[in-house]
Short mmCIF file of C-alpha atoms in Angstrom, two decimals:
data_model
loop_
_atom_site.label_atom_id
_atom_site.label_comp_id
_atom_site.label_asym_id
_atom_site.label_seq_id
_atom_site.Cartn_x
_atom_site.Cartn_y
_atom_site.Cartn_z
CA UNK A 1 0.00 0.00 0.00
CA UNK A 2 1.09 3.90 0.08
CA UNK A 3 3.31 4.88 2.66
CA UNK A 4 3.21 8.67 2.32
CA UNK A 5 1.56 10.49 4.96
CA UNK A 6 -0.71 13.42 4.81
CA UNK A 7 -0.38 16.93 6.00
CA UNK A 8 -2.37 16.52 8.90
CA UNK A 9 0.23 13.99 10.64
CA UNK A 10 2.82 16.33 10.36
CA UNK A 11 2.51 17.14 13.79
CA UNK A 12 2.97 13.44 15.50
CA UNK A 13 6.46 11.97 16.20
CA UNK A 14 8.64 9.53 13.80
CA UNK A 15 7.66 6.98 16.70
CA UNK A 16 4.07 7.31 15.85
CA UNK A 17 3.90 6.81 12.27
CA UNK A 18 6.03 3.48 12.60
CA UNK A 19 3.77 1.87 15.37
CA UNK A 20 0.82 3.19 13.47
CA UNK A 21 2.18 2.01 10.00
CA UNK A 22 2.63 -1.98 12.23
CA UNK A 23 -0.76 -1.24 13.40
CA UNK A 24 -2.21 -1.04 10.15
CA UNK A 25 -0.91 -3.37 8.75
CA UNK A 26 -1.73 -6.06 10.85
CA UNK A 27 -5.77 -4.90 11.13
CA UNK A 28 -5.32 -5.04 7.13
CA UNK A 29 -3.98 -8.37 7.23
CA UNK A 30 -6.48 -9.66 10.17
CA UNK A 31 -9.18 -7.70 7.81
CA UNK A 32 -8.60 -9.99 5.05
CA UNK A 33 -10.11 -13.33 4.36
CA UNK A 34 -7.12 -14.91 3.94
CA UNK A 35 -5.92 -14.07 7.57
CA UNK A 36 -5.32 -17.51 8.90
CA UNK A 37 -2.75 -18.44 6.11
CA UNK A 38 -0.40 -16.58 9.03
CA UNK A 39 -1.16 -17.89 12.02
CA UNK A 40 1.88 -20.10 13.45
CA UNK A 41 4.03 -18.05 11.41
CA UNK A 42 6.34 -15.02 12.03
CA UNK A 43 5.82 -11.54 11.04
CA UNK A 44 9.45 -9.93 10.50
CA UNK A 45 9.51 -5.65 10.57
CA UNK A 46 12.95 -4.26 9.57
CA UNK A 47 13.09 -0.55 11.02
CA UNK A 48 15.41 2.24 11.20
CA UNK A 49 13.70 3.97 13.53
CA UNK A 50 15.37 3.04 16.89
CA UNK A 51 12.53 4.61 19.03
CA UNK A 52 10.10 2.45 17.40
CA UNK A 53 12.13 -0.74 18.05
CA UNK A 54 12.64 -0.05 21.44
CA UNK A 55 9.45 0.78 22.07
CA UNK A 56 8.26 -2.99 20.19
CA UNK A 57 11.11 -4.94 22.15
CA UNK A 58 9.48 -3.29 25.50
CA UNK A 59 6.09 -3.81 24.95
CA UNK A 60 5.19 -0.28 26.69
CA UNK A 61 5.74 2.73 26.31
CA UNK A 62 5.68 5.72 28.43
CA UNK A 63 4.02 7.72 26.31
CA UNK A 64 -0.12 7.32 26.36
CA UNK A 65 -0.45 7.41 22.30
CA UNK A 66 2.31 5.15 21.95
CA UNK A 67 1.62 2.83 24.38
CA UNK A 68 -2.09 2.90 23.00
CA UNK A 69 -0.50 1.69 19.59
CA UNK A 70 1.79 -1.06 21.02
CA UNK A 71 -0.85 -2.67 22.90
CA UNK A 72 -3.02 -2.58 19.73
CA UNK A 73 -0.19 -4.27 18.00
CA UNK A 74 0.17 -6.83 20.63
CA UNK A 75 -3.54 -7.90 20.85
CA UNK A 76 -3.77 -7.91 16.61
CA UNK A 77 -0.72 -10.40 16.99
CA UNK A 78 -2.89 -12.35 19.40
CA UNK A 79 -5.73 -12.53 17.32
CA UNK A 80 -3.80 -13.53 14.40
CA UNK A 81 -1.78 -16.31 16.13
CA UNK A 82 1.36 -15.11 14.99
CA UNK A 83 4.97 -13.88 16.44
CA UNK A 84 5.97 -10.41 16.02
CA UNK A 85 9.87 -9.66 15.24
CA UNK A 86 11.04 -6.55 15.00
CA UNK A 87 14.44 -5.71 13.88
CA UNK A 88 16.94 -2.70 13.65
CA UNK A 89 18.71 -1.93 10.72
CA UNK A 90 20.41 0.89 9.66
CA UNK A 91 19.28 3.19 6.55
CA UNK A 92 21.49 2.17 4.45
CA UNK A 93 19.85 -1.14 4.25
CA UNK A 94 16.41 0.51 3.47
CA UNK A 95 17.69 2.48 0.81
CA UNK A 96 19.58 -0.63 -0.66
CA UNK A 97 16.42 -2.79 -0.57
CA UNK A 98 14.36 0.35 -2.19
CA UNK A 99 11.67 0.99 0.49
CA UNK A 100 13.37 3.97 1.95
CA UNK A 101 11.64 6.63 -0.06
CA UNK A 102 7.97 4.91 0.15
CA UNK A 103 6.93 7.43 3.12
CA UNK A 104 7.78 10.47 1.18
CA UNK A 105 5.80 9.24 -1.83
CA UNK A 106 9.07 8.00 -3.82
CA UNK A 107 8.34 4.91 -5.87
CA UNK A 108 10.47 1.92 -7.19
CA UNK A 109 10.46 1.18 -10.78
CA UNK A 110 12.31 -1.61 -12.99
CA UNK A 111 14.89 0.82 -13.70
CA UNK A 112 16.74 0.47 -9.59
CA UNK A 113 19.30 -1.83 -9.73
CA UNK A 114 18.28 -3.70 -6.36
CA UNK A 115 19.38 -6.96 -4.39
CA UNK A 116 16.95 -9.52 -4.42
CA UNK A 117 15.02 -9.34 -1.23
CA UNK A 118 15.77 -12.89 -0.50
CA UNK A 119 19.55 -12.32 -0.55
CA UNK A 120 18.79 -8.87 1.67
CA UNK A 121 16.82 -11.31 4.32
CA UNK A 122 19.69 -13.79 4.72
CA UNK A 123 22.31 -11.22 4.90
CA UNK A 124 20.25 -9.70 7.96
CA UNK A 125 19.71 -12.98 9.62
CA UNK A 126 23.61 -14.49 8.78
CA UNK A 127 26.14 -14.39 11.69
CA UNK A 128 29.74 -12.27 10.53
CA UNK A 129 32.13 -14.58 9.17
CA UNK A 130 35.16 -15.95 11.05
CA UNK A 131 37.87 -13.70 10.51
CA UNK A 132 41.22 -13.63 12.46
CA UNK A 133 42.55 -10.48 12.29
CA UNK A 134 39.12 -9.14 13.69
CA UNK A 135 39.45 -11.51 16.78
CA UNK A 136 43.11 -10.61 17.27
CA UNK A 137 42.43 -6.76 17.06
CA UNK A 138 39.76 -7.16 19.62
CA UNK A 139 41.15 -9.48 22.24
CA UNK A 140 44.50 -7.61 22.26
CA UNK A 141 42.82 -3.78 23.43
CA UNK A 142 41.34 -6.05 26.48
CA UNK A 143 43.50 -5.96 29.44
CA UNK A 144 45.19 -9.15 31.12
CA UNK A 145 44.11 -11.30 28.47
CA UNK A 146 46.72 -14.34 27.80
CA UNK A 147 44.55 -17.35 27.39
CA UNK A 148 44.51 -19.14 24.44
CA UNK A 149 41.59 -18.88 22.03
CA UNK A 150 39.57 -21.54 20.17
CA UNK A 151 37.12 -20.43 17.57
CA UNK A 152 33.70 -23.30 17.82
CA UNK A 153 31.30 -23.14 14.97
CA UNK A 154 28.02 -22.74 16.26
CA UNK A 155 26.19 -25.17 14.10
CA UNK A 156 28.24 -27.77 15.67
CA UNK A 157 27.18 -29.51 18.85
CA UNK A 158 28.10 -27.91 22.05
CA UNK A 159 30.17 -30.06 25.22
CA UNK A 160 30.72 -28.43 28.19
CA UNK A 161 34.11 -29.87 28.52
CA UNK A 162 35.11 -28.12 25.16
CA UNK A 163 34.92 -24.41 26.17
CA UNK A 164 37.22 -25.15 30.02
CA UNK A 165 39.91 -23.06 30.34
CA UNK A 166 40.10 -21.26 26.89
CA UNK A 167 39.12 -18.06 25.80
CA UNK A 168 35.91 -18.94 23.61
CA UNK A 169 35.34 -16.70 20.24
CA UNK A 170 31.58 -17.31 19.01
CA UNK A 171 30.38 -15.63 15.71
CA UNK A 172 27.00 -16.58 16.09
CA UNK A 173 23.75 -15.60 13.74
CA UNK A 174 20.78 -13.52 15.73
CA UNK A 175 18.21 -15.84 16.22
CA UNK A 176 20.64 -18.51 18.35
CA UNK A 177 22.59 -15.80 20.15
CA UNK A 178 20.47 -16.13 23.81
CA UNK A 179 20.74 -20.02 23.59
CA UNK A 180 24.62 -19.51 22.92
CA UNK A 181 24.89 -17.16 25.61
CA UNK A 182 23.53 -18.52 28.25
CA UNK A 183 25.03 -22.49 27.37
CA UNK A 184 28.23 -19.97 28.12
CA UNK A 185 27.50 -18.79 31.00
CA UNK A 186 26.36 -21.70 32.58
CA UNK A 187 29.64 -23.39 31.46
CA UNK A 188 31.57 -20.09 32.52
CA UNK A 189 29.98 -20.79 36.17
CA UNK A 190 31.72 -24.63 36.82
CA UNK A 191 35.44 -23.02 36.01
CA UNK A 192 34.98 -19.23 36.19
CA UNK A 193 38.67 -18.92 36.75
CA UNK A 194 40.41 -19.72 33.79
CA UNK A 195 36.89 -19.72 31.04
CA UNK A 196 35.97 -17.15 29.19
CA UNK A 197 34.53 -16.26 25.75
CA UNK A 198 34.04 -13.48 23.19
CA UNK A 199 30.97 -12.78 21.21
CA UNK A 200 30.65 -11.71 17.76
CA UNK A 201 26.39 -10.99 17.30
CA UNK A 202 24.94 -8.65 14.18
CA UNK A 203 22.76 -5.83 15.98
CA UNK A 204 19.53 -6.86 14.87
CA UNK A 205 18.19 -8.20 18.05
CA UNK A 206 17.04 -6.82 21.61
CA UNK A 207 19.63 -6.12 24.19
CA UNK A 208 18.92 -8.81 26.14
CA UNK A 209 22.47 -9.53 27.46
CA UNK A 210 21.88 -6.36 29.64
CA UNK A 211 21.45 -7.19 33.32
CA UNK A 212 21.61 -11.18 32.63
CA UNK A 213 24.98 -11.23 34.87
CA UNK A 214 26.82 -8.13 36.13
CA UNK A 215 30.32 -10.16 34.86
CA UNK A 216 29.21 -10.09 31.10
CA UNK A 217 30.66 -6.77 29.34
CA UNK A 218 30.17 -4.70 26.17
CA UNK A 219 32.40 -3.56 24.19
CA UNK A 220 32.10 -0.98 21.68
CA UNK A 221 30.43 -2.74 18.68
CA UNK A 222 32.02 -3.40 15.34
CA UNK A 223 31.36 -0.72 12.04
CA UNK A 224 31.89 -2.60 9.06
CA UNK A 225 31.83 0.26 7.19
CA UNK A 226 35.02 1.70 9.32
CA UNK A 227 37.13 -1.58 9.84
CA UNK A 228 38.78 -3.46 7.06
CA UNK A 229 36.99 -7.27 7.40
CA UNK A 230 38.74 -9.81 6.09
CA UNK A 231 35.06 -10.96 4.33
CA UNK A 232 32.60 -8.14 4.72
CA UNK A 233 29.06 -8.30 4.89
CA UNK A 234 26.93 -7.67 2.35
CA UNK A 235 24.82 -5.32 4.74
CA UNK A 236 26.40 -2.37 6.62
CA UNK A 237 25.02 -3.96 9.70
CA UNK A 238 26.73 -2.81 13.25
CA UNK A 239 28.67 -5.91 15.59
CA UNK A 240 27.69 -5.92 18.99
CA UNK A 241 30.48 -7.51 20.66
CA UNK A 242 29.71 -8.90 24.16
CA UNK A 243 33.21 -10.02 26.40
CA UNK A 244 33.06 -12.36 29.58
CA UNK A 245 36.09 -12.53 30.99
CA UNK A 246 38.02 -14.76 33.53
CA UNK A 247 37.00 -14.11 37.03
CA UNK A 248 39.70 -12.75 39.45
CA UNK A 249 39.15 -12.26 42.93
CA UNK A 250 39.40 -9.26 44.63
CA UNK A 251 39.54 -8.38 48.35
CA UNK A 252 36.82 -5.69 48.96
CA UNK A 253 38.08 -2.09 49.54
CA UNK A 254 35.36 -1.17 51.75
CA UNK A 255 36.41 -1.73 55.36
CA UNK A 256 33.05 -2.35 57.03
CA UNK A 257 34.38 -2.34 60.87
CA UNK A 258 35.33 1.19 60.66
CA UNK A 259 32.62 3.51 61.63
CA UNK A 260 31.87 7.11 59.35
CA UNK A 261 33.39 9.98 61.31
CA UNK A 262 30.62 12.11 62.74
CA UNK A 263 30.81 15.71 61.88
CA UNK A 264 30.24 18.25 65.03
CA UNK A 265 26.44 18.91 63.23
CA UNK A 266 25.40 15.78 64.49
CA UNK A 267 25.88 16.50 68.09
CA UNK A 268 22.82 19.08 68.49
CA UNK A 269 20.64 16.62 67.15
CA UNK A 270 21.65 14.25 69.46
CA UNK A 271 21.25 16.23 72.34
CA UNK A 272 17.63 16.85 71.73
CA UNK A 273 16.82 13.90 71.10
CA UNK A 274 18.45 12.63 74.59
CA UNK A 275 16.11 15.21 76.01
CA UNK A 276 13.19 14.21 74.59
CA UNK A 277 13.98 10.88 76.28
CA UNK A 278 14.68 12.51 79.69
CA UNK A 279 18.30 11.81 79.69
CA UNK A 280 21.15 13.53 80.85
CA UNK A 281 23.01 15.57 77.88
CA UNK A 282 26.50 15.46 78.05
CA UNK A 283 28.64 17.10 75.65
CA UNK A 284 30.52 14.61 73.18
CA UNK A 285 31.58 16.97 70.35
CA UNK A 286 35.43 17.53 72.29
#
């Protein structure tokens, strides 16, 4: 359908116009007769708009019009039966696929010299390709790392006893990247000394790694664009890079047994308060 917006919406947010964009078309889809082709299926929306995806991966919004629009979407993805994924991609990858200028009324014709869509999808969904020099360049601008490093394909199966005591590099595609985190950090727990691992994941899904364990770091994620890749993606698509290191104990800096110095203000207080309970004030600020 048109995606160009009249006048009258000029006024409402970026945010608005992509929720309500989802949230039409899913009533047009659960309007048709031919709605329950999509039920047990999934529903892929590629974004640019970071508000909007934040707002989807959330659920809620703290916004009334917005959240208004997100629980719409959720209760049309009910009805249909269906899983909603939305995903984060940079411009670029809009205007390579074509769709880009559809809001503002621009229109593709056969004269745009275009990827096929399917070879657009799998590039989104593929995991970054092994590449050496990348996993040198990043493990050597981490401090007090001098564990040796085995690269495991993900689509092989995955031991426990394979990932002890090695630094474990994982360039893993989107849609497996909780499963291969957490199989790490579960293996990470049984020999958290000398185990630890290095993550290689294409931006396109939720932060989810935030808050799962306090030892789990980011580091600043991967342009392709700005780093020289040994094999390049075909999409410009940012590298989240997530590092969990070795643990090292540490003794505590924070000496509970000694006591805050009180400062002379507290003194007055204390004295009324010892005659409010009818004792006998005695001075204790020399």
């Amino acid at each position: 359908w048109k995606g160009k917006w009249r006048p009258n919406v000029i006024h409402f947010s970026s945010n608005w116009k992509q929720l309500r964009t989802l949230s039409e078309t899913l009533q047009h889809i659960y309007d048709s007769p031919e709605r329950h082709s999509v039920r047990g299926t999934v529903i892929f929306d590629f974004t640019d708009n970071s508000g909007s995806y934040w707002i989807s991966a959330k659920g809620s919004s703290k916004h009334p019009h917005l959240h208004t629009l997100i629980v719409r979407i959720q209760t049309l993805t009910i009805a249909l039966g269906c899983e909603l994924q939305v995903i984060h991609i940079q411009g670029l990858v809009m205007i390579t696929q074509g769709t880009d200028g559809l809001n503002r009324g621009v229109w593709l014709s056969a004269l745009h010299n275009l990827i096929s869509e399917n070879t657009l999808f799998q590039a989104i969904l593929d995991p970054l390709l092994f590449d050496v020099i990348l996993v040198w360049e990043d493990t050597s601008m981490i401090p007090n790392v001098n564990q040796e490093w085995q690269y495991h394909q993900w689509n092989q199966p995955w031991y426990t006893g394979m990932f002890f005591d090695k630094l474990n590099v994982w360039f893993v595609p989107p849609e497996i990247a909780r499963q291969a985190l957490s199989f790490m950090l579960e293996t990470w727990c049984k020999r958290p000394h000398t185990t630890s691992a290095i993550f290689f994941i294409p931006r396109v899904v939720p932060s989810f790694w935030r808050g799962i364990s306090k030892y789990l770091q980011e580091l600043p994620p991967i342009q392709p664009l700005q780093r020289q890749l040994h094999q390049p993606p075909i999409l410009p698509i940012p590298i989240t890079v997530l590092y969990l290191p070795a643990y090292v104990p540490t003794l505590s800096l924070k000496l509970r047994m000694v006591k805050t110095p009180i400062t002379t203000r507290v003194w007055p207080h204390r004295k009324q308060v010892s005659h409010l309970r009818g004792l006998p004030t005695r001075d204790l600020s020399r």
